[in-house]
CSV table of C-alpha atoms in Angstrom, one decimal:
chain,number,residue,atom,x,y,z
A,1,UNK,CA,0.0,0.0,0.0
A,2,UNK,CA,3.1,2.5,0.8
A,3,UNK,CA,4.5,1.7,-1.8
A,4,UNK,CA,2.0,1.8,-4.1
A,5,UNK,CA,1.1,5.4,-2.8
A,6,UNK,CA,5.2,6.2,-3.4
A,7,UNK,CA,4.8,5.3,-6.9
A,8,UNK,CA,1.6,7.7,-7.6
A,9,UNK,CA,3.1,10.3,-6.0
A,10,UNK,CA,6.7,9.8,-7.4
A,11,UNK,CA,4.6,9.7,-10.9
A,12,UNK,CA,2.7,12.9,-10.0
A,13,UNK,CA,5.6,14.3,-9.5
A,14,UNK,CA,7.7,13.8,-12.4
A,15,UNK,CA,4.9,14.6,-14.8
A,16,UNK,CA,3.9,17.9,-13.5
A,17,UNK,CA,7.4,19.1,-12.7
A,18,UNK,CA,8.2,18.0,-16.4
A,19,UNK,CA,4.8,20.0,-17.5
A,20,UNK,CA,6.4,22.7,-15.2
A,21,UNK,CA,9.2,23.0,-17.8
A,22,UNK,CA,7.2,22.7,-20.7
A,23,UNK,CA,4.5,25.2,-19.9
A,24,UNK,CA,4.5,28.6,-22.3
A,25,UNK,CA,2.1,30.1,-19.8
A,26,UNK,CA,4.1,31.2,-16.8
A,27,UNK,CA,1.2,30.9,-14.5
A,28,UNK,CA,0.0,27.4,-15.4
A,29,UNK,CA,3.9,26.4,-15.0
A,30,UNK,CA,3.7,27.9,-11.3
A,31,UNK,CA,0.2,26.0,-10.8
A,32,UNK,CA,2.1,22.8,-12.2
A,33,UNK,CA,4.8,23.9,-9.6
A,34,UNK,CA,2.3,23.8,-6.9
A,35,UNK,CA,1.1,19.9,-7.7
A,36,UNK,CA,4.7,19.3,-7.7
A,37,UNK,CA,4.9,20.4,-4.2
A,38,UNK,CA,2.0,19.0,-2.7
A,39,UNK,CA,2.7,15.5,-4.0
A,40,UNK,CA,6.0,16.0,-3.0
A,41,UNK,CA,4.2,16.8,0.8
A,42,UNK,CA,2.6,13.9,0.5
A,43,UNK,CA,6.2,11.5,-0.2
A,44,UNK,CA,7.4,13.1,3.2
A,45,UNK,CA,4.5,11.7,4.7
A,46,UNK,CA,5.5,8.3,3.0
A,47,UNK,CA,9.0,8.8,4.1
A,48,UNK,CA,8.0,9.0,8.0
A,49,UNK,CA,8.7,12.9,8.2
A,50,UNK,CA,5.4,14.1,9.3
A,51,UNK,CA,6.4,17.4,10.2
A,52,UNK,CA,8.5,18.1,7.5
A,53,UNK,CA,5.2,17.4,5.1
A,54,UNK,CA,3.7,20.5,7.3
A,55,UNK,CA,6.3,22.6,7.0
A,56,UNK,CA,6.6,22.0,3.4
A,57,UNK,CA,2.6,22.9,3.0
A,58,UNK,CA,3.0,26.0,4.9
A,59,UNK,CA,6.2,27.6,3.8
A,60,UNK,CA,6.0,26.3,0.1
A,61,UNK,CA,2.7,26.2,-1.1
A,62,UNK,CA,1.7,28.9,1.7
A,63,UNK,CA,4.3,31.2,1.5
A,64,UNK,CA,7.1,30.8,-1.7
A,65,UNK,CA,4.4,30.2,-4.3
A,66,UNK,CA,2.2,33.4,-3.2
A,67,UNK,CA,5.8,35.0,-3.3
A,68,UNK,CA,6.2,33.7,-6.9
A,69,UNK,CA,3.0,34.6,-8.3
A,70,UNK,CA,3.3,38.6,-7.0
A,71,UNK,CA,6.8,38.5,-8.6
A,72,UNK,CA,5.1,37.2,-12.1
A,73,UNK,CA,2.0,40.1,-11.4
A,74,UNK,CA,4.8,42.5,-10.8
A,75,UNK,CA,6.8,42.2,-13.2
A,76,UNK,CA,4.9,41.5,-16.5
A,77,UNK,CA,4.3,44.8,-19.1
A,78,UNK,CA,0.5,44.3,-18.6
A,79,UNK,CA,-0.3,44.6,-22.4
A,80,UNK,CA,-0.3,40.5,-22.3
A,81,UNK,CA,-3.2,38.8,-20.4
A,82,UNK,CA,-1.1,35.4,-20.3
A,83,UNK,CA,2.1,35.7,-19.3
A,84,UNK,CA,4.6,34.0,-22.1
A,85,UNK,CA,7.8,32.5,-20.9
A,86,UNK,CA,10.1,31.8,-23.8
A,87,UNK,CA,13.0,29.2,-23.6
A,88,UNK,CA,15.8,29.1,-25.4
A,89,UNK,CA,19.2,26.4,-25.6
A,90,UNK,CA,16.6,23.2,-26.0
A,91,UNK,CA,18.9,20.5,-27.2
A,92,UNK,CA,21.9,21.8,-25.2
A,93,UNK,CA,20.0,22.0,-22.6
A,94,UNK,CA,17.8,19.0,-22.5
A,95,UNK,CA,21.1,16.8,-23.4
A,96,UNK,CA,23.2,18.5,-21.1
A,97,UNK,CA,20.1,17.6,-17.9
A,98,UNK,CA,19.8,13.6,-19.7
A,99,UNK,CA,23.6,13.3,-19.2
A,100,UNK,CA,23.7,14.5,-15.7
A,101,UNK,CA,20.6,12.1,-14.7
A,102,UNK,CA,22.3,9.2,-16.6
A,103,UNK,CA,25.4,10.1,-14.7
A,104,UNK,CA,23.3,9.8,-11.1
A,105,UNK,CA,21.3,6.7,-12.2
A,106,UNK,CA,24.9,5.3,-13.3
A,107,UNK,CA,26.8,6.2,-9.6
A,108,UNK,CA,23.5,5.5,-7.4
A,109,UNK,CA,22.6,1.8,-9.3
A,110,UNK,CA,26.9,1.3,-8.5
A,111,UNK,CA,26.9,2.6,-5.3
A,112,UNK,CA,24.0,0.3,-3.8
A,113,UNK,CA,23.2,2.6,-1.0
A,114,UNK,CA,21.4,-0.4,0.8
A,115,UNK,CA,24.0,-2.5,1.3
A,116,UNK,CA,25.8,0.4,3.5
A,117,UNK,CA,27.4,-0.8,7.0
A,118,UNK,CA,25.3,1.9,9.0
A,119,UNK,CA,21.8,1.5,6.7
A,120,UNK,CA,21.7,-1.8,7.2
A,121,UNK,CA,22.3,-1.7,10.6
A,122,UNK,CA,20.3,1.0,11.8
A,123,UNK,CA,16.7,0.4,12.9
A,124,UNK,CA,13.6,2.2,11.1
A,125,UNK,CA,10.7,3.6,12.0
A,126,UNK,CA,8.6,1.1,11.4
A,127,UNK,CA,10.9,-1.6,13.8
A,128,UNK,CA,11.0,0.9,16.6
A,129,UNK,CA,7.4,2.0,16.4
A,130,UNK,CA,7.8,5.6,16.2
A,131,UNK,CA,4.3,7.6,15.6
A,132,UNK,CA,5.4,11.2,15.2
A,133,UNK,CA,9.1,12.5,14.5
A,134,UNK,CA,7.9,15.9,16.1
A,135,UNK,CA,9.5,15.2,19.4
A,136,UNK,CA,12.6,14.2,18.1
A,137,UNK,CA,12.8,17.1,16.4
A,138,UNK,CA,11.9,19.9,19.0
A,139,UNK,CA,14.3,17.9,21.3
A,140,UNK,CA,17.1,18.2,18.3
A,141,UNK,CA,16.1,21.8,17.8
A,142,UNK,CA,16.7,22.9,21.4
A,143,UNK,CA,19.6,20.8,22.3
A,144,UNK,CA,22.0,19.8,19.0
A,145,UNK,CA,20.9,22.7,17.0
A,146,UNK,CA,20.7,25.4,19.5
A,147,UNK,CA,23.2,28.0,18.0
A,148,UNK,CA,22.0,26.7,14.0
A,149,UNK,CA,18.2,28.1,14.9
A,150,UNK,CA,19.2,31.2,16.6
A,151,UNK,CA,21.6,31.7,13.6
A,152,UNK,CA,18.0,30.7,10.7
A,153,UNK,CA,16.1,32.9,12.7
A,154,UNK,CA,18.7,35.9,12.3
A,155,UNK,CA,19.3,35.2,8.5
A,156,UNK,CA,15.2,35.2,8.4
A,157,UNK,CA,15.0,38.6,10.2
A,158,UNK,CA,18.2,40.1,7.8
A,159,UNK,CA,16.3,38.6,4.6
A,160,UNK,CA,12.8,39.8,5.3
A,161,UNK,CA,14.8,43.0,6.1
A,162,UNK,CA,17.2,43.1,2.8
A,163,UNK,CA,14.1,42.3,0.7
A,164,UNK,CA,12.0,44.9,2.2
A,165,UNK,CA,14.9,47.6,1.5
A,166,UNK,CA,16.0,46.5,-2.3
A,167,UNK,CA,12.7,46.4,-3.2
A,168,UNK,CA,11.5,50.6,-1.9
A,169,UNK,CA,14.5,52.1,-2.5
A,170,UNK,CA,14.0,55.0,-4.6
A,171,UNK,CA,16.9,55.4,-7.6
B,1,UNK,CA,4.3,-1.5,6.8
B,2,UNK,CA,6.8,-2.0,4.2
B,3,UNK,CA,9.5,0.7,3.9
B,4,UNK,CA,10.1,2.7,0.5
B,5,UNK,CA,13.6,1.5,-1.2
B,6,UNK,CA,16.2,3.5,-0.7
B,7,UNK,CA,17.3,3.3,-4.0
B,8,UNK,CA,13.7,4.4,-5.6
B,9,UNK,CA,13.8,7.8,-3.2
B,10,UNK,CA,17.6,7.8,-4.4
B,11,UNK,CA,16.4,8.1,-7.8
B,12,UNK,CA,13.2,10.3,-8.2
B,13,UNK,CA,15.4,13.0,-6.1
B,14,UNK,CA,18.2,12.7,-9.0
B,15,UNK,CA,15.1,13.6,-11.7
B,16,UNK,CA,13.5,16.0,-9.8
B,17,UNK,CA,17.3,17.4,-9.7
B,18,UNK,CA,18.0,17.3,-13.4
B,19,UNK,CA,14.2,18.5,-14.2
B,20,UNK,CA,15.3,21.8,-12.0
B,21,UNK,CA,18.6,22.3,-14.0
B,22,UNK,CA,16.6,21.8,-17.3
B,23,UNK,CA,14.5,24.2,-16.3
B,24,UNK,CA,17.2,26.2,-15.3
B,25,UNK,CA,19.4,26.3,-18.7
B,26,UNK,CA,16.3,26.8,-20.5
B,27,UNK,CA,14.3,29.4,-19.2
B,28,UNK,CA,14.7,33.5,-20.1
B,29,UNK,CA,11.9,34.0,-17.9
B,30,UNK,CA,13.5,35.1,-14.0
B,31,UNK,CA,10.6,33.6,-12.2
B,32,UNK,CA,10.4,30.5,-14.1
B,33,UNK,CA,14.3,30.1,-13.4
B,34,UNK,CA,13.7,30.3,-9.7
B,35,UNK,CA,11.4,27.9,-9.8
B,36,UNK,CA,14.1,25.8,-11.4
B,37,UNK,CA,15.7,26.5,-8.4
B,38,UNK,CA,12.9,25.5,-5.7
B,39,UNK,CA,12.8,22.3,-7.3
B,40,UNK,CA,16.7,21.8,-6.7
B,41,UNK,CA,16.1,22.6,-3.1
B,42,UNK,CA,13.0,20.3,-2.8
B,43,UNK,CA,15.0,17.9,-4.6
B,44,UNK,CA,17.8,18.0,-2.0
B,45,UNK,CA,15.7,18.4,0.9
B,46,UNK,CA,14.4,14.4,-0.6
B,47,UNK,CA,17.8,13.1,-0.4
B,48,UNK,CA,18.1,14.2,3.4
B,49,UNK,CA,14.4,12.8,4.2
B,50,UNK,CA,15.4,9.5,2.5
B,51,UNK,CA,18.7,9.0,4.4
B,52,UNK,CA,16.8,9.9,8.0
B,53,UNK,CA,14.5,7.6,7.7
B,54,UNK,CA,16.8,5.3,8.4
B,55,UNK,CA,18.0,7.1,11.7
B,56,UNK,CA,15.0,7.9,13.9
B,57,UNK,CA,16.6,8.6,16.9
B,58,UNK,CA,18.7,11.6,16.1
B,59,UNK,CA,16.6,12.5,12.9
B,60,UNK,CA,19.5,15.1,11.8
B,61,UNK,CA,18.6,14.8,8.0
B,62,UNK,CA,14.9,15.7,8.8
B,63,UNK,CA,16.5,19.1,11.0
B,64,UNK,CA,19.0,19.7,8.2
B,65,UNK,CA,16.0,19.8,6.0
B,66,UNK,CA,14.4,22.2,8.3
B,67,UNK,CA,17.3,24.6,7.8
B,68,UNK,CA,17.0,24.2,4.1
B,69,UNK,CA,13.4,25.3,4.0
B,70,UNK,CA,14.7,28.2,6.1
B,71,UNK,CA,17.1,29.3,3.9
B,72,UNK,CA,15.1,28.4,0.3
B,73,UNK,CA,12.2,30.9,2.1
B,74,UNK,CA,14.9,33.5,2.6
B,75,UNK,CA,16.3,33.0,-1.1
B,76,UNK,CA,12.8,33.6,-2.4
B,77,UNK,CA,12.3,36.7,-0.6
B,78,UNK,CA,15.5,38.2,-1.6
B,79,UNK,CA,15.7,36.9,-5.3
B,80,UNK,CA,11.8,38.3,-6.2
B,81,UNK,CA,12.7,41.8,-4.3
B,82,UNK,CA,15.8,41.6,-7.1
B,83,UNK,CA,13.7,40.5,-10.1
B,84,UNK,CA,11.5,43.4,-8.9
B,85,UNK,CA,14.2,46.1,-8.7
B,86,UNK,CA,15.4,44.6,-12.4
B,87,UNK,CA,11.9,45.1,-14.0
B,88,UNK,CA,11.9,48.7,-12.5
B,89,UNK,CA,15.2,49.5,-14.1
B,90,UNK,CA,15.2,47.3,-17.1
B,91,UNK,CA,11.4,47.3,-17.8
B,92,UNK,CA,11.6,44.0,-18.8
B,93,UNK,CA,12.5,40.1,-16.6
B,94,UNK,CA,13.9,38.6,-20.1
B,95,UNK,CA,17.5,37.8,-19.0
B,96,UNK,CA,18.9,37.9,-22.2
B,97,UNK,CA,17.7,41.1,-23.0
B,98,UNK,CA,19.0,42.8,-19.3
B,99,UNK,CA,21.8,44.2,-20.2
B,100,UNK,CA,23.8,46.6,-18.2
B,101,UNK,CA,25.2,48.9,-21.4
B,102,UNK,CA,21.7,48.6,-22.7
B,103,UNK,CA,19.9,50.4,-20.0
């Protein structure tokens, strides 16, 4: 059942991140983008990262995507209705992304990641009978990666603040 | 329960990956090149989701993730506010036609 869920999602995926690429209009590409997302929400569910899959709904689909589609109503000339994206480099481009997947298939089908000393020793999820990796994570946050969050939050703050000032300034 | 392969996570990460440079290398559009670029994070962000699900105690891939998200927000933010600041100046988000001796 998981992993017939993986595989619809996984397809989901693929298919509207390829339509993604393929899209002249720029704002079906960014709805495309959005399916992309949510399916991808849904693998992190799959994958035992519950919270993750939250996170993923709120900041991506919730926040970057809003982001992206002011930037396209911003920015377009207004005497289109739909917003054309043009492409250009095709071949070169589609043979140069071909070779670098056939390079990864190549190195991860050689590598067999499975057969690792500390995968295949390592207990999952499912054998220690974990419901909810939020815990662990608040635990991580506040112990491990203390000085990391304080450090996110800053760069957040400076960001928020840097985006805020390039975009009003006055030439 | 079974447990997804590996392998199979391994391996939609690598396309989601090479769909995000494609769209990258192909694009004139800004926006549509930054969301080349949110697919490359999302497709890294897979590769650390895969690898800590085989470590649920310390689950450091899943709070490496975390920081990704952090960060890909934070690139968003600052990358739009410059495609803005571009289409102010340039009056147009084509990147082969933003040309510095141009405008």
């Amino acid at each position: 059942m998981v992993l017939i869920l993986f595989y619809t999602f996984a397809f989901l995926m693929l298919c509207t991140a390829l339509l993604m690429v393929f899209m002249k209009n720029l704002l079906h590409a960014v709805f495309m983008l959005l399916i992309t997302l949510l399916s991808l929400a849904a693998v992190y569910v799959l994958l035992m990262a519950d919270f993750l899959a939250v996170t993923q709904l709120m900041v991506y689909v919730g926040g970057i995507l809003v982001l992206i589609l002011f930037g396209i109503m911003l920015s377009n000339r207004g005497d289109t209705i739909f917003i054309q994206s043009q492409s250009g480099n095709k071949i070169m481009g589609g043979l140069l992304s071909f070779m670098l997947f056939g390079g990864l298939v190549y190195i991860i089908a050689r590598t067999h990641f499975s057969q690792l000393s500390w995968i295949k020793q390592s207990e999952t999820f499912v054998s220690t009978g974990a419901k909810s990796t939020l815990h662990g994570i608040g635990i991580n946050l506040m112990t491990n990666f203390a000085l990391p969050f304080e450090v996110a939050s800053v760069v957040l703050l400076i960001a928020l603040m840097g985006a805020a000032f390039i975009s009003s300034q006055i030439k | 329960m079974a447990s997804i392969p590996l392998e199979h996570v391994l391996l939609l990460s690598a396309a989601l990956f090479c769909i995000g440079v494609l769209a990258i290398v192909t694009k004139r559009h800004a926006v549509a090149i930054l969301m080349g670029i949110e697919l490359i994070f999302n497709a890294a962000n897979l590769n650390l989701i895969a690898f800590s699900q085989h470590d649920p105690k310390l689950l450091q891939g899943q709070v490496f993730a975390l920081f990704v998200i952090v960060i890909a927000a934070a690139e968003a933010a600052i990358a739009l506010a410059i495609v803005l600041k571009v289409y102010q100046h340039f009056n147009t988000v084509n990147i082969n036609e933003v040309d510095a001796s141009q405008g």
